[in-house]
Amino acid sequence: MVTFSRRQKEIHTKLSELSLLCGADVGFLVISSTGKPYTFGNPSFEAVAKRFLNGEGSSLLQQDAEHKMKMEELYKVYNSLVEKVAAEEKKLMMAKAEAEALPVESNAWWKIDPAEVKEEKVAKQLLEKYEELYEKLLKEIAARNHGGDVP
């Protein structure tokens, strides 16, 4: 059962895809070593189990044309979303690679130890930069806490 508990989400995803792609009614039941049942069903586990227990076995029910068209449309939307997610993941990986490749100056202002700054003018400039960064961070945190986009 360790394998199932680790792979539960993946198994449910695959079962859902199987049902969507094949138009099949799917019922899945696993009982853990602690005795807890886990089920998955499309349209529902109960409907699939009742159909099987009533002697209908694995024969598919005839679906009307409208239902098939809706399923095909949903399948197209699903594929489109999967492709978009893959493209966004690729963009993210490329952005990370670009960010890691950028050179960072060893004498960048944020790496300066304020205790080592002797000139008052330079210290004030450094303080202003720290305050600007602090304000940006506060805005970012507030935006994330409220679910808004960052300007």
CSV table of C-alpha atoms in Angstrom, one decimal:
chain,number,residue,atom,x,y,z
A,1,MET,CA,0.0,0.0,0.0
A,2,VAL,CA,3.0,2.3,0.3
A,3,THR,CA,3.1,2.4,-3.5
A,4,PHE,CA,-0.5,3.4,-3.7
A,5,SER,CA,-0.3,6.1,-1.1
A,6,ARG,CA,2.6,7.6,-2.9
A,7,ARG,CA,1.1,7.3,-6.3
A,8,GLN,CA,-2.6,8.0,-5.5
A,9,LYS,CA,-2.8,11.3,-7.3
A,10,GLU,CA,-1.0,9.9,-10.4
A,11,ILE,CA,-3.3,6.8,-10.4
A,12,HIS,CA,-6.4,9.0,-10.2
A,13,THR,CA,-5.1,11.2,-13.1
A,14,LYS,CA,-4.4,8.1,-15.3
A,15,LEU,CA,-7.8,6.7,-14.5
A,16,SER,CA,-9.5,10.0,-15.4
A,17,GLU,CA,-7.5,10.2,-18.6
A,18,LEU,CA,-8.5,6.6,-19.5
A,19,SER,CA,-12.1,7.4,-18.9
A,20,LEU,CA,-11.9,10.6,-20.9
A,21,LEU,CA,-9.9,9.2,-23.8
A,22,CYS,CA,-11.8,6.0,-24.3
A,23,GLY,CA,-15.2,7.1,-23.2
A,24,ALA,CA,-15.2,4.2,-20.7
A,25,ASP,CA,-16.9,4.0,-17.4
A,26,VAL,CA,-14.2,3.3,-14.8
A,27,GLY,CA,-14.4,2.0,-11.3
A,28,PHE,CA,-11.4,1.6,-9.0
A,29,LEU,CA,-11.3,0.3,-5.4
A,30,VAL,CA,-8.3,-0.2,-3.2
A,31,ILE,CA,-8.3,-1.0,0.5
A,32,SER,CA,-5.3,0.2,2.4
A,33,SER,CA,-3.4,-2.0,4.9
A,34,THR,CA,-5.2,0.0,7.6
A,35,GLY,CA,-8.5,-1.0,6.1
A,36,LYS,CA,-9.4,2.4,4.6
A,37,PRO,CA,-11.1,2.2,1.2
A,38,TYR,CA,-10.1,4.5,-1.6
A,39,THR,CA,-12.4,4.7,-4.7
A,40,PHE,CA,-12.4,6.4,-8.0
A,41,GLY,CA,-15.2,6.2,-10.5
A,42,ASN,CA,-16.5,7.8,-13.6
A,43,PRO,CA,-19.3,8.7,-13.8
A,44,SER,CA,-19.2,7.5,-10.1
A,45,PHE,CA,-17.8,4.5,-8.4
A,46,GLU,CA,-21.4,3.6,-7.2
A,47,ALA,CA,-22.8,3.7,-10.7
A,48,VAL,CA,-20.0,1.5,-12.1
A,49,ALA,CA,-20.3,-1.0,-9.3
A,50,LYS,CA,-24.1,-1.2,-9.6
A,51,ARG,CA,-23.9,-1.7,-13.3
A,52,PHE,CA,-21.3,-4.5,-12.8
A,53,LEU,CA,-23.2,-6.1,-10.0
A,54,ASN,CA,-26.5,-6.1,-12.0
A,55,GLY,CA,-24.9,-8.3,-14.6
A,56,GLU,CA,-24.2,-5.7,-17.2
A,57,GLY,CA,-20.5,-6.5,-16.8
A,58,SER,CA,-18.1,-4.4,-18.9
A,59,SER,CA,-20.4,-3.7,-21.8
A,60,LEU,CA,-20.6,0.0,-22.6
A,61,LEU,CA,-23.8,1.9,-22.5
A,62,GLN,CA,-24.8,3.6,-25.8
A,63,GLN,CA,-24.0,7.3,-25.5
A,64,ASP,CA,-26.0,9.8,-27.4
A,65,ALA,CA,-24.3,11.9,-30.1
A,66,GLU,CA,-24.5,15.1,-28.0
A,67,HIS,CA,-22.7,13.5,-25.1
A,68,LYS,CA,-19.9,12.2,-27.4
A,69,MET,CA,-19.5,15.7,-28.9
A,70,LYS,CA,-19.2,17.2,-25.5
A,71,MET,CA,-16.6,14.6,-24.5
A,72,GLU,CA,-14.6,15.3,-27.6
A,73,GLU,CA,-14.7,19.0,-27.0
A,74,LEU,CA,-13.6,18.5,-23.4
A,75,TYR,CA,-10.8,16.3,-24.6
A,76,LYS,CA,-9.6,19.0,-27.0
A,77,VAL,CA,-9.7,21.6,-24.2
A,78,TYR,CA,-7.9,19.2,-21.9
A,79,ASN,CA,-5.2,18.6,-24.5
A,80,SER,CA,-4.9,22.3,-25.1
A,81,LEU,CA,-4.4,23.0,-21.4
A,82,VAL,CA,-1.8,20.2,-21.1
A,83,GLU,CA,0.1,21.8,-24.0
A,84,LYS,CA,-0.1,25.3,-22.4
A,85,VAL,CA,1.1,23.9,-19.1
A,86,ALA,CA,4.0,22.2,-20.8
A,87,ALA,CA,4.9,25.4,-22.7
A,88,GLU,CA,4.7,27.5,-19.4
A,89,GLU,CA,7.0,25.0,-17.7
A,90,LYS,CA,9.4,25.2,-20.6
A,91,LYS,CA,9.3,29.1,-20.3
A,92,LEU,CA,9.9,28.8,-16.6
A,93,MET,CA,12.9,26.5,-17.1
A,94,MET,CA,14.4,28.9,-19.7
A,95,ALA,CA,13.9,31.9,-17.5
A,96,LYS,CA,15.6,30.1,-14.6
A,97,ALA,CA,18.5,29.2,-16.8
A,98,GLU,CA,18.8,32.8,-18.1
A,99,ALA,CA,18.6,34.2,-14.5
A,100,GLU,CA,21.3,31.8,-13.4
A,101,ALA,CA,23.5,32.7,-16.3
A,102,LEU,CA,23.4,36.4,-15.5
A,103,PRO,CA,26.6,37.7,-14.0
A,104,VAL,CA,26.3,39.2,-10.5
A,105,GLU,CA,28.7,41.9,-9.6
A,106,SER,CA,30.8,41.1,-6.6
A,107,ASN,CA,30.6,44.8,-5.5
A,108,ALA,CA,26.8,45.1,-6.0
A,109,TRP,CA,25.2,47.5,-3.6
A,110,TRP,CA,23.2,44.8,-1.7
A,111,LYS,CA,26.5,43.0,-0.9
A,112,ILE,CA,28.1,46.0,0.8
A,113,ASP,CA,28.3,45.7,4.6
A,114,PRO,CA,26.8,48.9,6.0
A,115,ALA,CA,29.3,48.9,8.9
A,116,GLU,CA,32.2,49.3,6.4
A,117,VAL,CA,30.8,52.4,4.7
A,118,LYS,CA,32.8,55.4,6.0
A,119,GLU,CA,31.3,58.3,3.9
A,120,GLU,CA,27.9,59.6,5.1
A,121,LYS,CA,26.7,60.4,1.5
A,122,VAL,CA,27.4,56.8,0.4
A,123,ALA,CA,25.7,55.4,3.6
A,124,LYS,CA,22.6,57.6,2.9
A,125,GLN,CA,22.4,56.3,-0.7
A,126,LEU,CA,22.8,52.7,0.6
A,127,LEU,CA,20.0,53.3,3.1
A,128,GLU,CA,17.7,54.7,0.4
A,129,LYS,CA,18.3,51.6,-1.7
A,130,TYR,CA,17.6,49.3,1.2
A,131,GLU,CA,14.4,51.3,1.9
A,132,GLU,CA,13.3,51.0,-1.7
A,133,LEU,CA,13.9,47.3,-1.7
A,134,TYR,CA,12.0,47.0,1.6
A,135,GLU,CA,9.0,48.8,0.2
A,136,LYS,CA,9.0,46.6,-2.9
A,137,LEU,CA,9.1,43.5,-0.7
A,138,LEU,CA,6.2,44.8,1.4
A,139,LYS,CA,4.1,45.5,-1.7
A,140,GLU,CA,4.9,42.0,-3.1
A,141,ILE,CA,3.9,40.3,0.2
A,142,ALA,CA,0.7,42.4,0.4
A,143,ALA,CA,-0.2,41.5,-3.2
A,144,ARG,CA,0.4,37.8,-2.6
A,145,ASN,CA,-1.6,37.8,0.6
A,146,HIS,CA,-4.6,39.4,-1.1
A,147,GLY,CA,-4.2,37.2,-4.3
A,148,GLY,CA,-3.7,40.2,-6.5
A,149,ASP,CA,-1.1,40.7,-9.2
A,150,VAL,CA,2.0,42.6,-8.5
A,151,PRO,CA,2.2,45.9,-10.5
